[in-house]
PDB file of C-alpha atoms in Angstrom:
ATOM      1  CA  MET F  26     120.611  60.676  89.800  1.00  0.00           C
ATOM      2  CA  ASN F  27     118.150  61.847  92.401  1.00  0.00           C
ATOM      3  CA  LEU F  28     119.072  62.217  96.011  1.00  0.00           C
ATOM      4  CA  ILE F  29     115.688  61.782  97.415  1.00  0.00           C
ATOM      5  CA  THR F  30     113.290  58.807  97.349  1.00  0.00           C
ATOM      6  CA  VAL F  31     109.870  58.793  99.063  1.00  0.00           C
ATOM      7  CA  ASN F  32     107.828  55.782 100.253  1.00  0.00           C
ATOM      8  CA  GLN F  33     104.364  56.867  98.963  1.00  0.00           C
ATOM      9  CA  GLU F  34     102.705  54.339 101.281  1.00  0.00           C
ATOM     10  CA  LYS F  35     104.212  55.845 104.381  1.00  0.00           C
ATOM     11  CA  CYS F  36     104.180  59.590 103.198  1.00  0.00           C
ATOM     12  CA  ILE F  37     101.413  61.703 104.808  1.00  0.00           C
ATOM     13  CA  LYS F  38     102.348  64.767 102.964  1.00  0.00           C
ATOM     14  CA  CYS F  39     102.914  66.841 106.259  1.00  0.00           C
ATOM     15  CA  GLY F  40     105.569  69.005 104.601  1.00  0.00           C
ATOM     16  CA  LEU F  41     107.775  68.813 107.447  1.00  0.00           C
ATOM     17  CA  CYS F  42     110.835  67.781 105.422  1.00  0.00           C
ATOM     18  CA  VAL F  43     110.178  70.554 102.987  1.00  0.00           C
ATOM     19  CA  ASN F  44     109.863  73.256 105.753  1.00  0.00           C
ATOM     20  CA  GLU F  45     113.131  72.101 107.508  1.00  0.00           C
ATOM     21  CA  CYS F  46     115.444  71.884 104.529  1.00  0.00           C
ATOM     22  CA  PRO F  47     117.856  74.747 105.011  1.00  0.00           C
ATOM     23  CA  GLU F  48     118.750  74.900 101.240  1.00  0.00           C
ATOM     24  CA  ARG F  49     115.160  74.586  99.951  1.00  0.00           C
ATOM     25  CA  VAL F  50     116.089  71.554  97.982  1.00  0.00           C
ATOM     26  CA  LEU F  51     112.530  70.094  98.236  1.00  0.00           C
ATOM     27  CA  GLU F  52     109.119  71.318  97.559  1.00  0.00           C
ATOM     28  CA  LEU F  53     105.778  69.745  98.378  1.00  0.00           C
ATOM     29  CA  SER F  54     103.749  68.251  95.587  1.00  0.00           C
ATOM     30  CA  GLU F  55     100.494  66.452  95.381  1.00  0.00           C
ATOM     31  CA  ASN F  56     102.590  63.165  95.697  1.00  0.00           C
ATOM     32  CA  GLY F  57     104.575  64.467  98.710  1.00  0.00           C
ATOM     33  CA  PRO F  58     108.084  66.008  98.827  1.00  0.00           C
ATOM     34  CA  LYS F  59     109.739  66.467  95.424  1.00  0.00           C
ATOM     35  CA  GLU F  60     113.546  67.298  94.843  1.00  0.00           C
ATOM     36  CA  ILE F  61     113.967  70.458  92.877  1.00  0.00           C
ATOM     37  CA  CYS F  62     117.650  71.292  93.195  1.00  0.00           C
ATOM     38  CA  GLY F  63     119.635  68.243  94.541  1.00  0.00           C
ATOM     39  CA  GLU F  64     122.952  69.887  93.779  1.00  0.00           C
ATOM     40  CA  GLU F  65     122.274  72.391  96.712  1.00  0.00           C
ATOM     41  CA  CYS F  66     121.845  69.596  99.267  1.00  0.00           C
ATOM     42  CA  ILE F  67     124.440  69.965 102.098  1.00  0.00           C
ATOM     43  CA  SER F  68     123.757  66.461 103.692  1.00  0.00           C
ATOM     44  CA  CYS F  69     122.512  67.770 106.904  1.00  0.00           C
ATOM     45  CA  GLY F  70     120.022  64.893 107.005  1.00  0.00           C
ATOM     46  CA  HIS F  71     117.263  67.132 108.525  1.00  0.00           C
ATOM     47  CA  CYS F  72     114.778  65.848 105.857  1.00  0.00           C
ATOM     48  CA  VAL F  73     115.169  62.174 106.880  1.00  0.00           C
ATOM     49  CA  ALA F  74     115.568  62.864 110.608  1.00  0.00           C
ATOM     50  CA  ILE F  75     112.402  64.879 110.820  1.00  0.00           C
ATOM     51  CA  CYS F  76     109.982  62.605 109.154  1.00  0.00           C
ATOM     52  CA  PRO F  77     107.506  61.076 111.646  1.00  0.00           C
ATOM     53  CA  ARG F  78     106.848  58.016 109.315  1.00  0.00           C
ATOM     54  CA  ALA F  79     110.403  57.211 107.984  1.00  0.00           C
ATOM     55  CA  ALA F  80     108.996  57.732 104.530  1.00  0.00           C
ATOM     56  CA  ILE F  81     111.862  59.792 102.996  1.00  0.00           C
ATOM     57  CA  ASP F  82     115.444  58.771 102.250  1.00  0.00           C
ATOM     58  CA  ASN F  83     118.374  60.698 101.064  1.00  0.00           C
ATOM     59  CA  ILE F  84     121.525  59.174  99.344  1.00  0.00           C
ATOM     60  CA  LYS F  85     123.850  61.562 101.199  1.00  0.00           C
ATOM     61  CA  THR F  86     122.317  60.840 104.639  1.00  0.00           C
ATOM     62  CA  PRO F  87     120.585  57.330 104.379  1.00  0.00           C
ATOM     63  CA  LEU F  88     117.739  56.437 106.617  1.00  0.00           C
ATOM     64  CA  SER F  89     119.566  53.195 107.389  1.00  0.00           C
ATOM     65  CA  ASN F  90     122.363  55.046 109.192  1.00  0.00           C
ATOM     66  CA  GLN F  91     120.238  57.298 111.359  1.00  0.00           C
ATOM     67  CA  ILE F  92     119.276  56.255 114.914  1.00  0.00           C
ATOM     68  CA  SER F  93     115.836  56.834 116.463  1.00  0.00           C
ATOM     69  CA  SER F  94     116.046  59.656 118.996  1.00  0.00           C
ATOM     70  CA  LYS F  95     113.246  58.154 120.877  1.00  0.00           C
ATOM     71  CA  LYS F  96     115.523  55.409 122.189  1.00  0.00           C
ATOM     72  CA  PHE F  97     117.286  57.887 124.584  1.00  0.00           C
ATOM     73  CA  SER F  98     116.099  59.670 127.669  1.00  0.00           C
ATOM     74  CA  LYS F  99     116.628  63.379 127.765  1.00  0.00           C
ATOM     75  CA  LEU F 100     118.626  65.132 130.525  1.00  0.00           C
ATOM     76  CA  SER F 101     116.823  67.318 132.921  1.00  0.00           C
ATOM     77  CA  PRO F 102     117.887  71.008 133.128  1.00  0.00           C
ATOM     78  CA  GLU F 103     119.731  70.275 136.257  1.00  0.00           C
ATOM     79  CA  GLU F 104     121.464  67.166 134.860  1.00  0.00           C
ATOM     80  CA  ALA F 105     122.521  69.060 131.808  1.00  0.00           C
ATOM     81  CA  GLU F 106     123.749  71.974 133.835  1.00  0.00           C
ATOM     82  CA  ASN F 107     125.952  69.745 136.176  1.00  0.00           C
ATOM     83  CA  PHE F 108     127.237  67.822 133.085  1.00  0.00           C
ATOM     84  CA  LEU F 109     128.366  70.999 131.284  1.00  0.00           C
ATOM     85  CA  ARG F 110     129.839  72.698 134.503  1.00  0.00           C
ATOM     86  CA  SER F 111     131.727  69.605 135.503  1.00  0.00           C
ATOM     87  CA  ARG F 112     134.065  69.944 132.606  1.00  0.00           C
ATOM     88  CA  ARG F 113     137.316  71.435 133.732  1.00  0.00           C
ATOM     89  CA  SER F 114     140.752  72.165 132.110  1.00  0.00           C
ATOM     90  CA  ILE F 115     142.998  69.541 133.542  1.00  0.00           C
ATOM     91  CA  ARG F 116     146.718  70.387 133.828  1.00  0.00           C
ATOM     92  CA  SER F 117     147.843  67.482 136.063  1.00  0.00           C
ATOM     93  CA  TYR F 118     147.875  64.004 134.568  1.00  0.00           C
ATOM     94  CA  LYS F 119     148.708  60.369 135.819  1.00  0.00           C
ATOM     95  CA  GLU F 120     151.355  58.828 133.776  1.00  0.00           C
ATOM     96  CA  THR F 121     148.950  55.930 132.886  1.00  0.00           C
ATOM     97  CA  PRO F 122     148.503  55.618 129.158  1.00  0.00           C
ATOM     98  CA  VAL F 123     144.849  56.047 127.823  1.00  0.00           C
ATOM     99  CA  PRO F 124     143.668  52.963 125.862  1.00  0.00           C
ATOM    100  CA  ARG F 125     143.262  53.723 122.202  1.00  0.00           C
ATOM    101  CA  GLU F 126     139.686  52.475 122.146  1.00  0.00           C
ATOM    102  CA  LYS F 127     138.792  55.385 124.533  1.00  0.00           C
ATOM    103  CA  ILE F 128     140.680  57.955 122.369  1.00  0.00           C
ATOM    104  CA  ILE F 129     138.582  56.591 119.231  1.00  0.00           C
ATOM    105  CA  ASP F 130     135.478  57.059 121.249  1.00  0.00           C
ATOM    106  CA  LEU F 131     136.560  60.730 121.924  1.00  0.00           C
ATOM    107  CA  VAL F 132     137.225  61.656 118.296  1.00  0.00           C
ATOM    108  CA  ASN F 133     134.133  59.777 117.171  1.00  0.00           C
ATOM    109  CA  ILE F 134     131.988  62.065 119.300  1.00  0.00           C
ATOM    110  CA  SER F 135     134.071  65.014 118.109  1.00  0.00           C
ATOM    111  CA  HIS F 136     133.078  64.511 114.446  1.00  0.00           C
ATOM    112  CA  PHE F 137     129.444  64.950 115.388  1.00  0.00           C
ATOM    113  CA  ALA F 138     129.868  68.495 116.346  1.00  0.00           C
ATOM    114  CA  PRO F 139     128.061  71.286 114.284  1.00  0.00           C
ATOM    115  CA  SER F 140     130.069  72.668 111.585  1.00  0.00           C
ATOM    116  CA  GLY F 141     129.615  75.766 109.315  1.00  0.00           C
ATOM    117  CA  HIS F 142     127.211  74.975 106.304  1.00  0.00           C
ATOM    118  CA  ASN F 143     127.714  71.329 107.410  1.00  0.00           C
ATOM    119  CA  LEU F 144     131.176  71.394 105.629  1.00  0.00           C
ATOM    120  CA  GLN F 145     132.682  69.462 108.397  1.00  0.00           C
ATOM    121  CA  GLY F 146     136.210  68.923 106.935  1.00  0.00           C
ATOM    122  CA  VAL F 147     137.995  68.193 110.197  1.00  0.00           C
ATOM    123  CA  SER F 148     140.308  65.074 110.551  1.00  0.00           C
ATOM    124  CA  TYR F 149     142.486  64.049 113.503  1.00  0.00           C
ATOM    125  CA  VAL F 150     145.995  63.072 114.320  1.00  0.00           C
ATOM    126  CA  ILE F 151     146.479  61.356 117.542  1.00  0.00           C
ATOM    127  CA  ILE F 152     149.906  61.116 119.263  1.00  0.00           C
ATOM    128  CA  ASP F 153     150.265  58.767 122.274  1.00  0.00           C
ATOM    129  CA  ASP F 154     153.846  57.896 121.930  1.00  0.00           C
ATOM    130  CA  ARG F 155     155.752  59.345 124.937  1.00  0.00           C
ATOM    131  CA  GLU F 156     158.906  59.814 122.990  1.00  0.00           C
ATOM    132  CA  ILE F 157     157.227  61.880 120.343  1.00  0.00           C
ATOM    133  CA  LEU F 158     155.347  63.976 122.868  1.00  0.00           C
ATOM    134  CA  ASP F 159     158.508  64.814 124.596  1.00  0.00           C
ATOM    135  CA  LYS F 160     160.241  65.830 121.447  1.00  0.00           C
ATOM    136  CA  ALA F 161     157.178  68.072 120.682  1.00  0.00           C
ATOM    137  CA  VAL F 162     157.396  69.737 123.888  1.00  0.00           C
ATOM    138  CA  LYS F 163     161.156  70.453 123.364  1.00  0.00           C
ATOM    139  CA  LEU F 164     160.560  71.903 119.959  1.00  0.00           C
ATOM    140  CA  VAL F 165     157.779  74.231 121.354  1.00  0.00           C
ATOM    141  CA  ILE F 166     160.206  75.321 124.190  1.00  0.00           C
ATOM    142  CA  GLU F 167     162.975  75.922 121.744  1.00  0.00           C
ATOM    143  CA  GLU F 168     160.567  78.077 119.538  1.00  0.00           C
ATOM    144  CA  PHE F 169     159.433  79.989 122.565  1.00  0.00           C
ATOM    145  CA  GLU F 170     163.076  80.805 123.408  1.00  0.00           C
ATOM    146  CA  LYS F 171     163.630  82.102 119.851  1.00  0.00           C
ATOM    147  CA  ASP F 172     160.488  84.241 120.121  1.00  0.00           C
ATOM    148  CA  ASN F 173     161.493  85.549 123.638  1.00  0.00           C
ATOM    149  CA  VAL F 174     158.125  84.186 125.123  1.00  0.00           C
ATOM    150  CA  SER F 175     157.642  84.427 128.863  1.00  0.00           C
ATOM    151  CA  SER F 176     160.214  82.483 130.888  1.00  0.00           C
ATOM    152  CA  ASN F 177     157.249  81.132 132.977  1.00  0.00           C
ATOM    153  CA  PHE F 178     157.125  78.374 130.391  1.00  0.00           C
ATOM    154  CA  THR F 179     160.691  77.931 129.524  1.00  0.00           C
ATOM    155  CA  LYS F 180     162.571  78.260 132.848  1.00  0.00           C
ATOM    156  CA  PRO F 181     160.724  75.447 134.707  1.00  0.00           C
ATOM    157  CA  TYR F 182     161.440  73.192 131.702  1.00  0.00           C
ATOM    158  CA  ARG F 183     165.128  73.981 131.520  1.00  0.00           C
ATOM    159  CA  GLU F 184     165.727  73.998 135.177  1.00  0.00           C
ATOM    160  CA  LYS F 185     163.572  71.257 136.521  1.00  0.00           C
ATOM    161  CA  GLY F 186     162.337  69.309 133.502  1.00  0.00           C
ATOM    162  CA  ILE F 187     158.769  70.368 134.058  1.00  0.00           C
ATOM    163  CA  ASP F 188     156.420  69.966 131.016  1.00  0.00           C
ATOM    164  CA  THR F 189     154.856  73.330 130.889  1.00  0.00           C
ATOM    165  CA  ILE F 190     153.293  72.762 127.457  1.00  0.00           C
ATOM    166  CA  LEU F 191     151.360  69.473 127.534  1.00  0.00           C
ATOM    167  CA  ARG F 192     151.467  69.102 131.332  1.00  0.00           C
ATOM    168  CA  GLY F 193     152.491  65.465 131.066  1.00  0.00           C
ATOM    169  CA  ALA F 194     149.404  64.364 129.261  1.00  0.00           C
ATOM    170  CA  SER F 195     149.664  60.840 127.804  1.00  0.00           C
ATOM    171  CA  THR F 196     147.849  61.845 124.640  1.00  0.00           C
ATOM    172  CA  LEU F 197     147.710  64.719 122.288  1.00  0.00           C
ATOM    173  CA  ILE F 198     144.763  65.099 119.887  1.00  0.00           C
ATOM    174  CA  LEU F 199     145.370  67.388 116.839  1.00  0.00           C
ATOM    175  CA  ALA F 200     142.556  68.679 114.575  1.00  0.00           C
ATOM    176  CA  THR F 201     143.657  69.176 111.051  1.00  0.00           C
ATOM    177  CA  ALA F 202     141.986  70.368 107.718  1.00  0.00           C
ATOM    178  CA  ASP F 203     142.975  70.994 104.264  1.00  0.00           C
ATOM    179  CA  LEU F 204     145.140  74.148 103.718  1.00  0.00           C
ATOM    180  CA  ASN F 205     142.462  75.886 101.609  1.00  0.00           C
ATOM    181  CA  PHE F 206     139.478  74.857 103.757  1.00  0.00           C
ATOM    182  CA  PRO F 207     137.856  78.103 104.835  1.00  0.00           C
ATOM    183  CA  ARG F 208     136.299  76.956 108.042  1.00  0.00           C
ATOM    184  CA  GLY F 209     139.104  74.760 109.460  1.00  0.00           C
ATOM    185  CA  ARG F 210     139.734  76.674 112.568  1.00  0.00           C
ATOM    186  CA  GLU F 211     135.989  77.344 113.682  1.00  0.00           C
ATOM    187  CA  ASN F 212     135.032  73.710 112.764  1.00  0.00           C
ATOM    188  CA  SER F 213     137.896  72.425 114.865  1.00  0.00           C
ATOM    189  CA  ILE F 214     136.915  74.541 117.796  1.00  0.00           C
ATOM    190  CA  PHE F 215     133.255  73.076 117.654  1.00  0.00           C
ATOM    191  CA  SER F 216     134.670  69.590 117.254  1.00  0.00           C
ATOM    192  CA  LEU F 217     137.220  69.653 120.059  1.00  0.00           C
ATOM    193  CA  ALA F 218     134.728  71.376 122.477  1.00  0.00           C
ATOM    194  CA  TYR F 219     132.569  68.150 122.054  1.00  0.00           C
ATOM    195  CA  LEU F 220     135.573  66.063 122.892  1.00  0.00           C
ATOM    196  CA  GLU F 221     136.292  68.023 125.999  1.00  0.00           C
ATOM    197  CA  LEU F 222     132.668  67.720 127.163  1.00  0.00           C
ATOM    198  CA  TYR F 223     132.638  63.938 126.571  1.00  0.00           C
ATOM    199  CA  ALA F 224     135.987  63.224 128.128  1.00  0.00           C
ATOM    200  CA  PRO F 225     134.805  63.102 131.778  1.00  0.00           C
ATOM    201  CA  THR F 226     132.272  60.444 130.971  1.00  0.00           C
ATOM    202  CA  LEU F 227     135.174  58.119 130.089  1.00  0.00           C
ATOM    203  CA  GLY F 228     137.088  59.072 133.188  1.00  0.00           C
ATOM    204  CA  LEU F 229     139.404  61.277 131.370  1.00  0.00           C
ATOM    205  CA  GLY F 230     140.591  64.870 131.580  1.00  0.00           C
ATOM    206  CA  SER F 231     141.377  67.297 128.839  1.00  0.00           C
ATOM    207  CA  CYS F 232     142.730  70.795 128.266  1.00  0.00           C
ATOM    208  CA  TRP F 233     143.074  73.000 125.360  1.00  0.00           C
ATOM    209  CA  ALA F 234     146.687  73.105 124.403  1.00  0.00           C
ATOM    210  CA  GLY F 235     146.844  76.746 123.628  1.00  0.00           C
ATOM    211  CA  MET F 236     150.592  77.299 124.176  1.00  0.00           C
ATOM    212  CA  PHE F 237     151.279  74.346 121.939  1.00  0.00           C
ATOM    213  CA  GLU F 238     149.023  75.788 119.212  1.00  0.00           C
ATOM    214  CA  ARG F 239     150.983  78.926 119.104  1.00  0.00           C
ATOM    215  CA  ILE F 240     153.882  76.972 117.522  1.00  0.00           C
ATOM    216  CA  ALA F 241     151.828  74.254 115.909  1.00  0.00           C
ATOM    217  CA  MET F 242     149.842  76.633 113.828  1.00  0.00           C
ATOM    218  CA  LYS F 243     152.864  78.841 112.620  1.00  0.00           C
ATOM    219  CA  ASP F 244     153.933  78.749 109.048  1.00  0.00           C
ATOM    220  CA  ASN F 245     156.679  76.205 108.708  1.00  0.00           C
ATOM    221  CA  SER F 246     156.232  74.983 112.197  1.00  0.00           C
ATOM    222  CA  PRO F 247     158.766  72.285 113.058  1.00  0.00           C
ATOM    223  CA  LEU F 248     155.889  70.246 114.410  1.00  0.00           C
ATOM    224  CA  ILE F 249     154.516  69.709 110.968  1.00  0.00           C
ATOM    225  CA  LYS F 250     157.453  67.514 110.111  1.00  0.00           C
ATOM    226  CA  LEU F 251     157.589  65.771 113.629  1.00  0.00           C
ATOM    227  CA  PHE F 252     153.962  64.573 113.284  1.00  0.00           C
ATOM    228  CA  ASN F 253     154.372  63.691 109.499  1.00  0.00           C
ATOM    229  CA  ILE F 254     151.479  66.152 108.558  1.00  0.00           C
ATOM    230  CA  THR F 255     151.016  66.115 104.904  1.00  0.00           C
ATOM    231  CA  ASN F 256     151.832  69.274 102.809  1.00  0.00           C
ATOM    232  CA  ASN F 257     148.071  69.746 101.836  1.00  0.00           C
ATOM    233  CA  LYS F 258     147.024  69.843 105.521  1.00  0.00           C
ATOM    234  CA  LYS F 259     147.326  72.387 108.406  1.00  0.00           C
ATOM    235  CA  ILE F 260     146.839  71.957 112.219  1.00  0.00           C
ATOM    236  CA  THR F 261     143.801  73.736 113.284  1.00  0.00           C
ATOM    237  CA  GLY F 262     143.379  72.811 116.951  1.00  0.00           C
ATOM    238  CA  ALA F 263     145.072  70.793 119.750  1.00  0.00           C
ATOM    239  CA  VAL F 264     143.782  69.285 122.917  1.00  0.00           C
ATOM    240  CA  MET F 265     145.764  67.201 125.586  1.00  0.00           C
ATOM    241  CA  VAL F 266     143.996  64.200 127.121  1.00  0.00           C
ATOM    242  CA  GLY F 267     144.841  61.887 130.065  1.00  0.00           C
ATOM    243  CA  TYR F 268     143.757  60.513 133.376  1.00  0.00           C
ATOM    244  CA  PRO F 269     143.391  63.407 135.821  1.00  0.00           C
ATOM    245  CA  LYS F 270     145.858  63.197 138.709  1.00  0.00           C
ATOM    246  CA  TYR F 271     143.545  64.912 141.173  1.00  0.00           C
ATOM    247  CA  THR F 272     139.729  65.109 141.510  1.00  0.00           C
ATOM    248  CA  TYR F 273     137.701  68.249 142.223  1.00  0.00           C
ATOM    249  CA  SER F 274     135.032  68.448 145.084  1.00  0.00           C
ATOM    250  CA  ARG F 275     133.418  71.598 143.850  1.00  0.00           C
ATOM    251  CA  LEU F 276     132.085  73.396 140.707  1.00  0.00           C
ATOM    252  CA  VAL F 277     133.795  76.630 140.290  1.00  0.00           C
ATOM    253  CA  ASP F 278     131.684  79.799 139.581  1.00  0.00           C
ATOM    254  CA  ARG F 279     132.183  82.218 136.816  1.00  0.00           C
ATOM    255  CA  ASN F 280     132.320  86.070 136.657  1.00  0.00           C
ATOM    256  CA  PRO F 281     128.765  87.606 137.050  1.00  0.00           C
ATOM    257  CA  LEU F 282     126.737  86.938 134.072  1.00  0.00           C
ATOM    258  CA  GLU F 283     126.054  89.986 131.867  1.00  0.00           C
ATOM    259  CA  PHE F 284     123.248  90.219 129.292  1.00  0.00           C
ATOM    260  CA  THR F 285     120.870  92.698 127.546  1.00  0.00           C
ATOM    261  CA  PHE F 286     117.550  92.406 125.917  1.00  0.00           C
ATOM    262  CA  ILE F 287     117.130  94.697 122.939  1.00  0.00           C
ATOM    263  CA  THR F 288     113.573  96.030 122.565  1.00  0.00           C
ATOM    264  CA  GLN F 289     112.010  98.837 120.619  1.00  0.00           C
TER     265      GLN F 289
END
């Protein structure tokens, strides 16, 4: 069965779809684009998205599911810089739970992130039950104590009940992938980076749960059982999410930029 169909009345034989196909699935014939190796298609949707006349369709990336990019205004460079720099790692959260509708919006944006060879392959486990989150923090602390990890994390928890792992966030979002999926970690990083960038637009804060990941991504981690992760899946990333307890009045600078142009 062919993947590609072409509306001959609309097609102007410009060849853009052929030129943009990363896998060379198409070639340009006298009748327009022609599929030559459909099995190589990676479902990127470029052929459908680039056509100026909406003349091409692809079973894997249907035209009916694509949205016109002309409907949306573009950010100016200044607006884009402010948007990107405004993201912060939030480590102090209100106790207010985040509505699940907002969390679904977050992971929906996440799954539009780029992925290696368009393999995607990332799914999500969302924990917003306070009791389960508290159990997870306790398990991480116990594992740290077994591994003699810095007391900067274990001591405040034991002596004052301070959550040094998830910082009191009301929601934890895990990225997961199949055990044998080769790009689970890198695709999860792309995905959760999108989530973190989008979170402030919903009034939310986020932070990469790096200390939590140290235990979650270990072989035979006790967190796998706690979260009911199936045997064929692995945790590939974790981000804490919640309403920020504080607001920030300034954008923090970074270390001086270093770069080099290579010329002959």
